[in-house]
Amino acid sequence: MAGMLCLPEKTARIINSQPVAQRHPGLQLDKYTVPGDQEQQKAALDCICQAAKEDKTLQELRTRREASLTSLGATTWSGTTTGPLTLHLARASALENAGICLHPLYGFVYLPGSGLKGMARAYAETLWAPAQKDQEEAARLSGEVFGDQENAGKVVFHEAWPLTWPKLLVDIVNNHHPKYYQEGTPPGDWENPIPVYFLAIPAGTEFTFALSSRIAGEQGLLVNLAREWLTGALYHLGAGAKTNAGYGSVKPTQGEIPTAEVSGWKRFESTLELITPAFVAGAAQQEGDCELRTATLRGQLRWWWRTMHAAHVDGATLHQWEAAIWGDTNVAGAIRVTLEGIGKPITEPFDKRAVEPNYARDSAAGIPGCNPGKTTYGLWYLAYGMDERNRRRWCLLPGAKWKVALVTRSVVPHDKKCVSVSADALLEQAKAALWLLCHFGGVGSRARKGFGSLGIAMPGMDLAACCAGAKAFRDKFGMPLRGTAEPESPSLEHVLVKEFATPWKSCSLALDQLGFAVQSFAQQMKHQAIKKALGLPRKLRDGEQGVFHPPHGDRHASPVLCHMAKSEQGNFVVRVTAFPSKSLSNWAESKGLLTKFMTHLGDDMARRLAEVSDTPLNSGSVTTTGPRPYPTTRTPPRYASPALPANNSRVEAVLLEQKTSKGGWKARHEASGLAGAITNTA
């Protein structure tokens, strides 16, 4: 139930007379926000974002501040956020974990000097000092810079001000497994995600940092050291909250970044590339909100890490180890993930008709023998819900690239539930999870349907290596083994995999053909209740045959994950994985249906690979913008159709297991791939 804001009538009248955009964002957050549920909190945060508009007085204020810093002989430099930044989430506020540090007078986001000093000290003591040969000298220098209870530090850490007024945005974090994190029950794909909204500023925000000596003209060495430590802390540790999820990383505009390759810390870097369009818009679902967020990537890494161990431990043990490694509300994780964009990505509203094929839906390239009126183009089938009549979702186009970094530190247990784990071992676990995500999974909405597929170069990694590495980790660090032959959450040991190397270089064609293949199986299963084992909710038209009783209600993510990759020659590779689930009716039925589905997919895709070409009818009719590898005109390429036999001629056909609604036989003509009812079964 929403709370009430108690203000004197005159005060409320004065505030209400002012447009939201003309209010002070800090006062709007602290004094004029009504608490409520998360949707009401999102509306309140939207108002704060509206109030945090550009104020021309900032440039005048910065000029005065720079003059003051110059008079102090301060050392100044600038840095730019490589990801979103948020801080002071837990400060006293009417909202739940949604505060942010706003200047008390002017209302813009800034970084307090006390926080910067604490970051620099953490970097100096945990990363810089252990790498020094003379530990006593390192401790002395640190003491002079930061001071202690008896002596003040000799370096002053000033507030960091933005170069221009930072844009406030509403960010979101989704907990997909609340019962798992609260109670230690298995992390099932049937739980309802719980969104939590908070305030942040986007990547690309530039701040000015300043350090000065407490005694004018002295301690130049100490100021330089403090700058090195603060610069390293901002980049390697991150400022503010959610730093393990990549928030708060600041890269210096000029100069080198201090290294963090010291004892106890390990780092892996590589380049991520987006292979298929990604629906990664966040809380606002708008153009400026459409970007790959580190929190999204980190959440997927946690999911894939669980698949490596789910068959061998119970839910409570899995949760304990995940909390120790990846963190929870009580303990910071030992793995930090950061993303840094390479170039400027392209976004656009998804328009399914812009990639509309010009072949018939009952042709060889569609679903032979089907009723076109009851068939959807394959790409549209996979992208269901992303192009609604009155609302098109923004998507990030293929070709976008990021530098991804995994940074690990050793785990020192705070209780007896796990043991110490080295940074090297954790890095191998994180790398395996990243490879699995970039080989089988995806990010954003419709990721299980082939959208949001990522590519990465990680030589030497494969499925067997991931499983072997997970086993070695469990054996070495003594994870209590209480496995089951029928795990309650997705498990690599039970996954079904199909891979198809295609001759297609068109992203839209590859998605379209995969979508048709998936849809054709669903059409064969129409009216059958067991079809619900492909994911819930799912409505069956024209009655339901059989019985299906999911133990956890009518919600469950699809157990089938589709992924697109690219070969060195630029051809698309289609990978499909299926995880049997005892939560979709029962284990035997789920595995049986998914085995049948994968067999159908193998047969249907084999036919399509042999018969469907992506040679355009008129190559000049296809245009691209930037790195976009799929057609976006309304005159897309025409795909080759099979030669059809003459009417009334004899042909060889294969009888199909599924019959017509009246009991007649169906058959498939192998040469053309056409399938349908036999006109005269007798």
PDB file of N, CA and C in Angstrom, residues 383-474:
ATOM      1  N   ALA A 383      10.541 -13.730 -32.758  1.00  0.00           N
ATOM      2  CA  ALA A 383      10.551 -12.376 -32.185  1.00  0.00           C
ATOM      3  C   ALA A 383       9.189 -11.973 -31.644  1.00  0.00           C
ATOM      4  N   TYR A 384       8.344 -12.944 -31.330  1.00  0.00           N
ATOM      5  CA  TYR A 384       6.979 -12.654 -30.874  1.00  0.00           C
ATOM      6  C   TYR A 384       6.982 -11.652 -29.712  1.00  0.00           C
ATOM      7  N   GLY A 385       6.146 -10.625 -29.838  1.00  0.00           N
ATOM      8  CA  GLY A 385       5.997  -9.635 -28.782  1.00  0.00           C
ATOM      9  C   GLY A 385       6.937  -8.455 -28.887  1.00  0.00           C
ATOM     10  N   MET A 386       7.933  -8.520 -29.776  1.00  0.00           N
ATOM     11  CA  MET A 386       8.888  -7.422 -29.886  1.00  0.00           C
ATOM     12  C   MET A 386       8.432  -6.337 -30.857  1.00  0.00           C
ATOM     13  N   ASP A 387       7.431  -6.634 -31.676  1.00  0.00           N
ATOM     14  CA  ASP A 387       6.896  -5.646 -32.613  1.00  0.00           C
ATOM     15  C   ASP A 387       5.383  -5.646 -32.468  1.00  0.00           C
ATOM     16  N   GLU A 388       4.928  -5.077 -31.362  1.00  0.00           N
ATOM     17  CA  GLU A 388       3.495  -5.011 -31.117  1.00  0.00           C
ATOM     18  C   GLU A 388       2.886  -3.878 -31.927  1.00  0.00           C
ATOM     19  N   ARG A 389       1.582  -3.915 -32.056  1.00  0.00           N
ATOM     20  CA  ARG A 389       0.904  -2.959 -32.931  1.00  0.00           C
ATOM     21  C   ARG A 389       1.171  -1.516 -32.519  1.00  0.00           C
ATOM     22  N   ASN A 390       1.130  -1.241 -31.228  1.00  0.00           N
ATOM     23  CA  ASN A 390       1.284   0.134 -30.765  1.00  0.00           C
ATOM     24  C   ASN A 390       2.609   0.389 -30.054  1.00  0.00           C
ATOM     25  N   ARG A 391       3.497  -0.610 -30.056  1.00  0.00           N
ATOM     26  CA  ARG A 391       4.756  -0.435 -29.332  1.00  0.00           C
ATOM     27  C   ARG A 391       5.831  -1.330 -29.904  1.00  0.00           C
ATOM     28  N   ARG A 392       6.836  -0.738 -30.495  1.00  0.00           N
ATOM     29  CA  ARG A 392       7.962  -1.493 -31.022  1.00  0.00           C
ATOM     30  C   ARG A 392       9.117  -1.415 -30.038  1.00  0.00           C
ATOM     31  N   ARG A 393       9.725  -2.567 -29.773  1.00  0.00           N
ATOM     32  CA  ARG A 393      10.861  -2.612 -28.856  1.00  0.00           C
ATOM     33  C   ARG A 393      12.130  -2.152 -29.573  1.00  0.00           C
ATOM     34  N   TRP A 394      12.949  -1.410 -28.878  1.00  0.00           N
ATOM     35  CA  TRP A 394      14.235  -1.004 -29.430  1.00  0.00           C
ATOM     36  C   TRP A 394      15.196  -2.181 -29.391  1.00  0.00           C
ATOM     37  N   CYS A 395      15.999  -2.288 -30.418  1.00  0.00           N
ATOM     38  CA  CYS A 395      16.980  -3.372 -30.452  1.00  0.00           C
ATOM     39  C   CYS A 395      18.349  -2.826 -30.820  1.00  0.00           C
ATOM     40  N   LEU A 396      19.362  -3.510 -30.338  1.00  0.00           N
ATOM     41  CA  LEU A 396      20.754  -3.208 -30.644  1.00  0.00           C
ATOM     42  C   LEU A 396      21.144  -4.069 -31.838  1.00  0.00           C
ATOM     43  N   LEU A 397      21.694  -3.448 -32.875  1.00  0.00           N
ATOM     44  CA  LEU A 397      21.964  -4.173 -34.114  1.00  0.00           C
ATOM     45  C   LEU A 397      23.291  -4.940 -34.047  1.00  0.00           C
ATOM     46  N   PRO A 398      23.389  -6.036 -34.795  1.00  0.00           N
ATOM     47  CA  PRO A 398      24.622  -6.836 -34.811  1.00  0.00           C
ATOM     48  C   PRO A 398      25.833  -5.999 -35.214  1.00  0.00           C
ATOM     49  N   GLY A 399      26.986  -6.438 -34.759  1.00  0.00           N
ATOM     50  CA  GLY A 399      28.220  -5.723 -35.052  1.00  0.00           C
ATOM     51  C   GLY A 399      28.734  -4.918 -33.882  1.00  0.00           C
ATOM     52  N   ALA A 400      27.881  -4.683 -32.873  1.00  0.00           N
ATOM     53  CA  ALA A 400      28.334  -3.955 -31.688  1.00  0.00           C
ATOM     54  C   ALA A 400      29.405  -4.774 -30.971  1.00  0.00           C
ATOM     55  N   LYS A 401      30.412  -4.078 -30.427  1.00  0.00           N
ATOM     56  CA  LYS A 401      31.518  -4.766 -29.761  1.00  0.00           C
ATOM     57  C   LYS A 401      31.819  -4.117 -28.415  1.00  0.00           C
ATOM     58  N   TRP A 402      32.333  -4.940 -27.502  1.00  0.00           N
ATOM     59  CA  TRP A 402      32.727  -4.476 -26.178  1.00  0.00           C
ATOM     60  C   TRP A 402      34.017  -5.177 -25.761  1.00  0.00           C
ATOM     61  N   LYS A 403      34.781  -4.493 -24.942  1.00  0.00           N
ATOM     62  CA  LYS A 403      35.887  -5.150 -24.246  1.00  0.00           C
ATOM     63  C   LYS A 403      35.345  -5.632 -22.914  1.00  0.00           C
ATOM     64  N   VAL A 404      35.380  -6.943 -22.698  1.00  0.00           N
ATOM     65  CA  VAL A 404      34.879  -7.512 -21.459  1.00  0.00           C
ATOM     66  C   VAL A 404      36.066  -7.922 -20.597  1.00  0.00           C
ATOM     67  N   ALA A 405      35.954  -7.659 -19.297  1.00  0.00           N
ATOM     68  CA  ALA A 405      37.017  -8.030 -18.367  1.00  0.00           C
ATOM     69  C   ALA A 405      36.420  -8.800 -17.200  1.00  0.00           C
ATOM     70  N   LEU A 406      37.069  -9.894 -16.826  1.00  0.00           N
ATOM     71  CA  LEU A 406      36.731 -10.657 -15.636  1.00  0.00           C
ATOM     72  C   LEU A 406      37.894 -10.506 -14.659  1.00  0.00           C
ATOM     73  N   VAL A 407      37.599 -10.007 -13.477  1.00  0.00           N
ATOM     74  CA  VAL A 407      38.622  -9.806 -12.454  1.00  0.00           C
ATOM     75  C   VAL A 407      38.236 -10.621 -11.228  1.00  0.00           C
ATOM     76  N   THR A 408      39.133 -11.458 -10.752  1.00  0.00           N
ATOM     77  CA  THR A 408      38.821 -12.315  -9.607  1.00  0.00           C
ATOM     78  C   THR A 408      39.832 -12.102  -8.491  1.00  0.00           C
ATOM     79  N   ARG A 409      39.367 -12.315  -7.280  1.00  0.00           N
ATOM     80  CA  ARG A 409      40.227 -12.290  -6.105  1.00  0.00           C
ATOM     81  C   ARG A 409      39.946 -13.555  -5.298  1.00  0.00           C
ATOM     82  N   SER A 410      40.854 -13.908  -4.439  1.00  0.00           N
ATOM     83  CA  SER A 410      40.680 -15.113  -3.639  1.00  0.00           C
ATOM     84  C   SER A 410      39.496 -14.969  -2.691  1.00  0.00           C
ATOM     85  N   VAL A 411      38.799 -16.074  -2.469  1.00  0.00           N
ATOM     86  CA  VAL A 411      37.693 -16.102  -1.521  1.00  0.00           C
ATOM     87  C   VAL A 411      38.225 -16.509  -0.155  1.00  0.00           C
ATOM     88  N   VAL A 412      37.945 -15.675   0.827  1.00  0.00           N
ATOM     89  CA  VAL A 412      38.275 -16.009   2.213  1.00  0.00           C
ATOM     90  C   VAL A 412      36.947 -16.202   2.933  1.00  0.00           C
ATOM     91  N   PRO A 413      36.597 -17.428   3.323  1.00  0.00           N
ATOM     92  CA  PRO A 413      35.264 -17.687   3.880  1.00  0.00           C
ATOM     93  C   PRO A 413      35.028 -16.956   5.197  1.00  0.00           C
ATOM     94  N   HIS A 414      33.794 -16.466   5.354  1.00  0.00           N
ATOM     95  CA  HIS A 414      33.398 -15.804   6.596  1.00  0.00           C
ATOM     96  C   HIS A 414      32.710 -16.783   7.550  1.00  0.00           C
ATOM     97  N   ASP A 415      32.463 -17.996   7.084  1.00  0.00           N
ATOM     98  CA  ASP A 415      31.857 -19.021   7.927  1.00  0.00           C
ATOM     99  C   ASP A 415      32.425 -20.377   7.511  1.00  0.00           C
ATOM    100  N   LYS A 416      31.846 -21.438   7.971  1.00  0.00           N
ATOM    101  CA  LYS A 416      32.347 -22.780   7.691  1.00  0.00           C
ATOM    102  C   LYS A 416      31.634 -23.444   6.509  1.00  0.00           C
ATOM    103  N   LYS A 417      30.866 -22.651   5.741  1.00  0.00           N
ATOM    104  CA  LYS A 417      30.083 -23.242   4.667  1.00  0.00           C
ATOM    105  C   LYS A 417      30.905 -23.477   3.402  1.00  0.00           C
ATOM    106  N   CYS A 418      32.058 -22.822   3.274  1.00  0.00           N
ATOM    107  CA  CYS A 418      32.928 -23.076   2.131  1.00  0.00           C
ATOM    108  C   CYS A 418      34.362 -22.832   2.568  1.00  0.00           C
ATOM    109  N   VAL A 419      35.312 -23.125   1.689  1.00  0.00           N
ATOM    110  CA  VAL A 419      36.720 -23.003   2.027  1.00  0.00           C
ATOM    111  C   VAL A 419      37.339 -21.886   1.188  1.00  0.00           C
ATOM    112  N   SER A 420      38.598 -21.593   1.453  1.00  0.00           N
ATOM    113  CA  SER A 420      39.305 -20.593   0.660  1.00  0.00           C
ATOM    114  C   SER A 420      39.472 -21.091  -0.770  1.00  0.00           C
ATOM    115  N   VAL A 421      39.248 -20.193  -1.710  1.00  0.00           N
ATOM    116  CA  VAL A 421      39.368 -20.539  -3.126  1.00  0.00           C
ATOM    117  C   VAL A 421      40.278 -19.510  -3.779  1.00  0.00           C
ATOM    118  N   SER A 422      41.238 -19.966  -4.568  1.00  0.00           N
ATOM    119  CA  SER A 422      42.206 -19.066  -5.191  1.00  0.00           C
ATOM    120  C   SER A 422      41.578 -18.271  -6.321  1.00  0.00           C
ATOM    121  N   ALA A 423      42.184 -17.138  -6.629  1.00  0.00           N
ATOM    122  CA  ALA A 423      41.712 -16.301  -7.727  1.00  0.00           C
ATOM    123  C   ALA A 423      41.851 -17.023  -9.062  1.00  0.00           C
ATOM    124  N   ASP A 424      42.915 -17.834  -9.206  1.00  0.00           N
ATOM    125  CA  ASP A 424      43.103 -18.593 -10.454  1.00  0.00           C
ATOM    126  C   ASP A 424      41.938 -19.543 -10.700  1.00  0.00           C
ATOM    127  N   ALA A 425      41.531 -20.270  -9.659  1.00  0.00           N
ATOM    128  CA  ALA A 425      40.429 -21.228  -9.801  1.00  0.00           C
ATOM    129  C   ALA A 425      39.128 -20.515 -10.137  1.00  0.00           C
ATOM    130  N   LEU A 426      38.894 -19.365  -9.498  1.00  0.00           N
ATOM    131  CA  LEU A 426      37.669 -18.616  -9.771  1.00  0.00           C
ATOM    132  C   LEU A 426      37.664 -18.053 -11.187  1.00  0.00           C
ATOM    133  N   LEU A 427      38.830 -17.628 -11.657  1.00  0.00           N
ATOM    134  CA  LEU A 427      38.897 -17.091 -13.016  1.00  0.00           C
ATOM    135  C   LEU A 427      38.547 -18.166 -14.036  1.00  0.00           C
ATOM    136  N   GLU A 428      39.011 -19.398 -13.814  1.00  0.00           N
ATOM    137  CA  GLU A 428      38.675 -20.482 -14.740  1.00  0.00           C
ATOM    138  C   GLU A 428      37.172 -20.766 -14.731  1.00  0.00           C
ATOM    139  N   GLN A 429      36.550 -20.673 -13.563  1.00  0.00           N
ATOM    140  CA  GLN A 429      35.099 -20.860 -13.477  1.00  0.00           C
ATOM    141  C   GLN A 429      34.357 -19.751 -14.222  1.00  0.00           C
ATOM    142  N   ALA A 430      34.800 -18.518 -14.036  1.00  0.00           N
ATOM    143  CA  ALA A 430      34.153 -17.383 -14.706  1.00  0.00           C
ATOM    144  C   ALA A 430      34.343 -17.464 -16.215  1.00  0.00           C
ATOM    145  N   LYS A 431      35.538 -17.875 -16.670  1.00  0.00           N
ATOM    146  CA  LYS A 431      35.789 -18.009 -18.101  1.00  0.00           C
ATOM    147  C   LYS A 431      34.922 -19.107 -18.711  1.00  0.00           C
ATOM    148  N   ALA A 432      34.744 -20.204 -17.988  1.00  0.00           N
ATOM    149  CA  ALA A 432      33.885 -21.283 -18.490  1.00  0.00           C
ATOM    150  C   ALA A 432      32.451 -20.798 -18.633  1.00  0.00           C
ATOM    151  N   ALA A 433      31.954 -20.044 -17.649  1.00  0.00           N
ATOM    152  CA  ALA A 433      30.595 -19.511 -17.724  1.00  0.00           C
ATOM    153  C   ALA A 433      30.457 -18.554 -18.900  1.00  0.00           C
ATOM    154  N   LEU A 434      31.485 -17.733 -19.143  1.00  0.00           N
ATOM    155  CA  LEU A 434      31.457 -16.797 -20.265  1.00  0.00           C
ATOM    156  C   LEU A 434      31.450 -17.543 -21.590  1.00  0.00           C
ATOM    157  N   TRP A 435      32.257 -18.606 -21.702  1.00  0.00           N
ATOM    158  CA  TRP A 435      32.272 -19.387 -22.946  1.00  0.00           C
ATOM    159  C   TRP A 435      30.914 -20.034 -23.193  1.00  0.00           C
ATOM    160  N   LEU A 436      30.304 -20.590 -22.158  1.00  0.00           N
ATOM    161  CA  LEU A 436      28.997 -21.226 -22.311  1.00  0.00           C
ATOM    162  C   LEU A 436      27.948 -20.218 -22.775  1.00  0.00           C
ATOM    163  N   LEU A 437      27.968 -19.025 -22.176  1.00  0.00           N
ATOM    164  CA  LEU A 437      27.021 -17.989 -22.586  1.00  0.00           C
ATOM    165  C   LEU A 437      27.217 -17.629 -24.047  1.00  0.00           C
ATOM    166  N   CYS A 438      28.471 -17.444 -24.465  1.00  0.00           N
ATOM    167  CA  CYS A 438      28.748 -16.999 -25.831  1.00  0.00           C
ATOM    168  C   CYS A 438      28.707 -18.135 -26.843  1.00  0.00           C
ATOM    169  N   HIS A 439      28.529 -19.358 -26.376  1.00  0.00           N
ATOM    170  CA  HIS A 439      28.459 -20.507 -27.283  1.00  0.00           C
ATOM    171  C   HIS A 439      27.043 -21.061 -27.400  1.00  0.00           C
ATOM    172  N   PHE A 440      26.242 -20.906 -26.348  1.00  0.00           N
ATOM    173  CA  PHE A 440      24.902 -21.500 -26.349  1.00  0.00           C
ATOM    174  C   PHE A 440      23.788 -20.511 -26.019  1.00  0.00           C
ATOM    175  N   GLY A 441      24.097 -19.401 -25.347  1.00  0.00           N
ATOM    176  CA  GLY A 441      23.047 -18.530 -24.818  1.00  0.00           C
ATOM    177  C   GLY A 441      22.936 -17.202 -25.534  1.00  0.00           C
ATOM    178  N   GLY A 442      22.387 -16.225 -24.822  1.00  0.00           N
ATOM    179  CA  GLY A 442      22.198 -14.886 -25.369  1.00  0.00           C
ATOM    180  C   GLY A 442      21.774 -13.939 -24.274  1.00  0.00           C
ATOM    181  N   VAL A 443      21.610 -12.659 -24.621  1.00  0.00           N
ATOM    182  CA  VAL A 443      21.234 -11.633 -23.652  1.00  0.00           C
ATOM    183  C   VAL A 443      19.995 -10.893 -24.147  1.00  0.00           C
ATOM    184  N   GLY A 444      19.215 -10.396 -23.185  1.00  0.00           N
ATOM    185  CA  GLY A 444      18.044  -9.597 -23.519  1.00  0.00           C
ATOM    186  C   GLY A 444      16.794 -10.432 -23.722  1.00  0.00           C
ATOM    187  N   SER A 445      15.704  -9.745 -24.073  1.00  0.00           N
ATOM    188  CA  SER A 445      14.449 -10.425 -24.359  1.00  0.00           C
ATOM    189  C   SER A 445      14.598 -11.305 -25.596  1.00  0.00           C
ATOM    190  N   ARG A 446      13.889 -12.424 -25.610  1.00  0.00           N
ATOM    191  CA  ARG A 446      13.916 -13.413 -26.701  1.00  0.00           C
ATOM    192  C   ARG A 446      15.314 -14.011 -26.892  1.00  0.00           C
ATOM    193  N   ALA A 447      16.135 -13.973 -25.834  1.00  0.00           N
ATOM    194  CA  ALA A 447      17.486 -14.537 -25.952  1.00  0.00           C
ATOM    195  C   ALA A 447      17.432 -16.036 -26.186  1.00  0.00           C
ATOM    196  N   ARG A 448      16.391 -16.715 -25.676  1.00  0.00           N
ATOM    197  CA  ARG A 448      16.292 -18.160 -25.879  1.00  0.00           C
ATOM    198  C   ARG A 448      15.784 -18.500 -27.283  1.00  0.00           C
ATOM    199  N   LYS A 449      15.452 -17.484 -28.051  1.00  0.00           N
ATOM    200  CA  LYS A 449      14.983 -17.697 -29.421  1.00  0.00           C
ATOM    201  C   LYS A 449      16.016 -17.275 -30.457  1.00  0.00           C
ATOM    202  N   GLY A 450      17.256 -17.076 -30.036  1.00  0.00           N
ATOM    203  CA  GLY A 450      18.318 -16.770 -30.989  1.00  0.00           C
ATOM    204  C   GLY A 450      18.704 -15.314 -31.050  1.00  0.00           C
ATOM    205  N   PHE A 451      17.946 -14.427 -30.398  1.00  0.00           N
ATOM    206  CA  PHE A 451      18.300 -13.013 -30.394  1.00  0.00           C
ATOM    207  C   PHE A 451      19.309 -12.742 -29.278  1.00  0.00           C
ATOM    208  N   GLY A 452      20.123 -11.709 -29.462  1.00  0.00           N
ATOM    209  CA  GLY A 452      21.106 -11.355 -28.441  1.00  0.00           C
ATOM    210  C   GLY A 452      22.253 -12.325 -28.332  1.00  0.00           C
ATOM    211  N   SER A 453      22.551 -13.075 -29.406  1.00  0.00           N
ATOM    212  CA  SER A 453      23.683 -14.003 -29.370  1.00  0.00           C
ATOM    213  C   SER A 453      25.002 -13.236 -29.414  1.00  0.00           C
ATOM    214  N   LEU A 454      25.943 -13.660 -28.579  1.00  0.00           N
ATOM    215  CA  LEU A 454      27.253 -13.028 -28.509  1.00  0.00           C
ATOM    216  C   LEU A 454      28.326 -13.984 -29.014  1.00  0.00           C
ATOM    217  N   GLY A 455      29.392 -13.420 -29.551  1.00  0.00           N
ATOM    218  CA  GLY A 455      30.531 -14.215 -29.989  1.00  0.00           C
ATOM    219  C   GLY A 455      31.791 -13.773 -29.281  1.00  0.00           C
ATOM    220  N   ILE A 456      32.695 -14.701 -29.013  1.00  0.00           N
ATOM    221  CA  ILE A 456      33.955 -14.404 -28.346  1.00  0.00           C
ATOM    222  C   ILE A 456      34.985 -15.442 -28.759  1.00  0.00           C
ATOM    223  N   ALA A 457      36.249 -15.047 -28.824  1.00  0.00           N
ATOM    224  CA  ALA A 457      37.335 -15.976 -29.148  1.00  0.00           C
ATOM    225  C   ALA A 457      37.971 -16.453 -27.844  1.00  0.00           C
ATOM    226  N   MET A 458      37.799 -17.745 -27.533  1.00  0.00           N
ATOM    227  CA  MET A 458      38.400 -18.344 -26.334  1.00  0.00           C
ATOM    228  C   MET A 458      38.948 -19.709 -26.728  1.00  0.00           C
ATOM    229  N   PRO A 459      40.123 -19.743 -27.350  1.00  0.00           N
ATOM    230  CA  PRO A 459      40.701 -21.019 -27.824  1.00  0.00           C
ATOM    231  C   PRO A 459      40.863 -22.014 -26.685  1.00  0.00           C
ATOM    232  N   GLY A 460      40.629 -23.289 -27.024  1.00  0.00           N
ATOM    233  CA  GLY A 460      40.809 -24.359 -26.049  1.00  0.00           C
ATOM    234  C   GLY A 460      39.587 -24.667 -25.214  1.00  0.00           C
ATOM    235  N   MET A 461      38.556 -23.843 -25.311  1.00  0.00           N
ATOM    236  CA  MET A 461      37.348 -24.076 -24.524  1.00  0.00           C
ATOM    237  C   MET A 461      36.352 -24.894 -25.337  1.00  0.00           C
ATOM    238  N   ASP A 462      35.708 -25.857 -24.686  1.00  0.00           N
ATOM    239  CA  ASP A 462      34.603 -26.585 -25.276  1.00  0.00           C
ATOM    240  C   ASP A 462      33.733 -27.121 -24.145  1.00  0.00           C
ATOM    241  N   LEU A 463      32.644 -27.805 -24.502  1.00  0.00           N
ATOM    242  CA  LEU A 463      31.699 -28.278 -23.494  1.00  0.00           C
ATOM    243  C   LEU A 463      32.354 -29.277 -22.548  1.00  0.00           C
ATOM    244  N   ALA A 464      33.161 -30.179 -23.101  1.00  0.00           N
ATOM    245  CA  ALA A 464      33.816 -31.182 -22.260  1.00  0.00           C
ATOM    246  C   ALA A 464      34.778 -30.528 -21.273  1.00  0.00           C
ATOM    247  N   ALA A 465      35.492 -29.499 -21.727  1.00  0.00           N
ATOM    248  CA  ALA A 465      36.432 -28.807 -20.850  1.00  0.00           C
ATOM    249  C   ALA A 465      35.703 -28.096 -19.714  1.00  0.00           C
ATOM    250  N   CYS A 466      34.530 -27.525 -20.008  1.00  0.00           N
ATOM    251  CA  CYS A 466      33.749 -26.853 -18.971  1.00  0.00           C
ATOM    252  C   CYS A 466      33.291 -27.850 -17.908  1.00  0.00           C
ATOM    253  N   CYS A 467      32.797 -28.999 -18.348  1.00  0.00           N
ATOM    254  CA  CYS A 467      32.341 -30.027 -17.402  1.00  0.00           C
ATOM    255  C   CYS A 467      33.507 -30.567 -16.576  1.00  0.00           C
ATOM    256  N   ALA A 468      34.646 -30.804 -17.243  1.00  0.00           N
ATOM    257  CA  ALA A 468      35.812 -31.320 -16.533  1.00  0.00           C
ATOM    258  C   ALA A 468      36.338 -30.299 -15.526  1.00  0.00           C
ATOM    259  N   GLY A 469      36.356 -29.017 -15.916  1.00  0.00           N
ATOM    260  CA  GLY A 469      36.810 -27.974 -15.013  1.00  0.00           C
ATOM    261  C   GLY A 469      35.903 -27.831 -13.804  1.00  0.00           C
ATOM    262  N   ALA A 470      34.584 -27.996 -14.019  1.00  0.00           N
ATOM    263  CA  ALA A 470      33.639 -27.920 -12.906  1.00  0.00           C
ATOM    264  C   ALA A 470      33.856 -29.071 -11.932  1.00  0.00           C
ATOM    265  N   LYS A 471      34.102 -30.267 -12.469  1.00  0.00           N
ATOM    266  CA  LYS A 471      34.344 -31.428 -11.598  1.00  0.00           C
ATOM    267  C   LYS A 471      35.628 -31.245 -10.794  1.00  0.00           C
ATOM    268  N   ALA A 472      36.670 -30.754 -11.457  1.00  0.00           N
ATOM    269  CA  ALA A 472      37.932 -30.532 -10.759  1.00  0.00           C
ATOM    270  C   ALA A 472      37.758 -29.494  -9.650  1.00  0.00           C
ATOM    271  N   PHE A 473      36.947 -28.477  -9.896  1.00  0.00           N
ATOM    272  CA  PHE A 473      36.687 -27.447  -8.891  1.00  0.00           C
ATOM    273  C   PHE A 473      35.968 -28.049  -7.680  1.00  0.00           C
ATOM    274  N   ARG A 474      34.939 -28.873  -7.937  1.00  0.00           N
ATOM    275  CA  ARG A 474      34.202 -29.499  -6.830  1.00  0.00           C
ATOM    276  C   ARG A 474      35.104 -30.430  -6.021  1.00  0.00           C
TER     277      ARG A 474
END
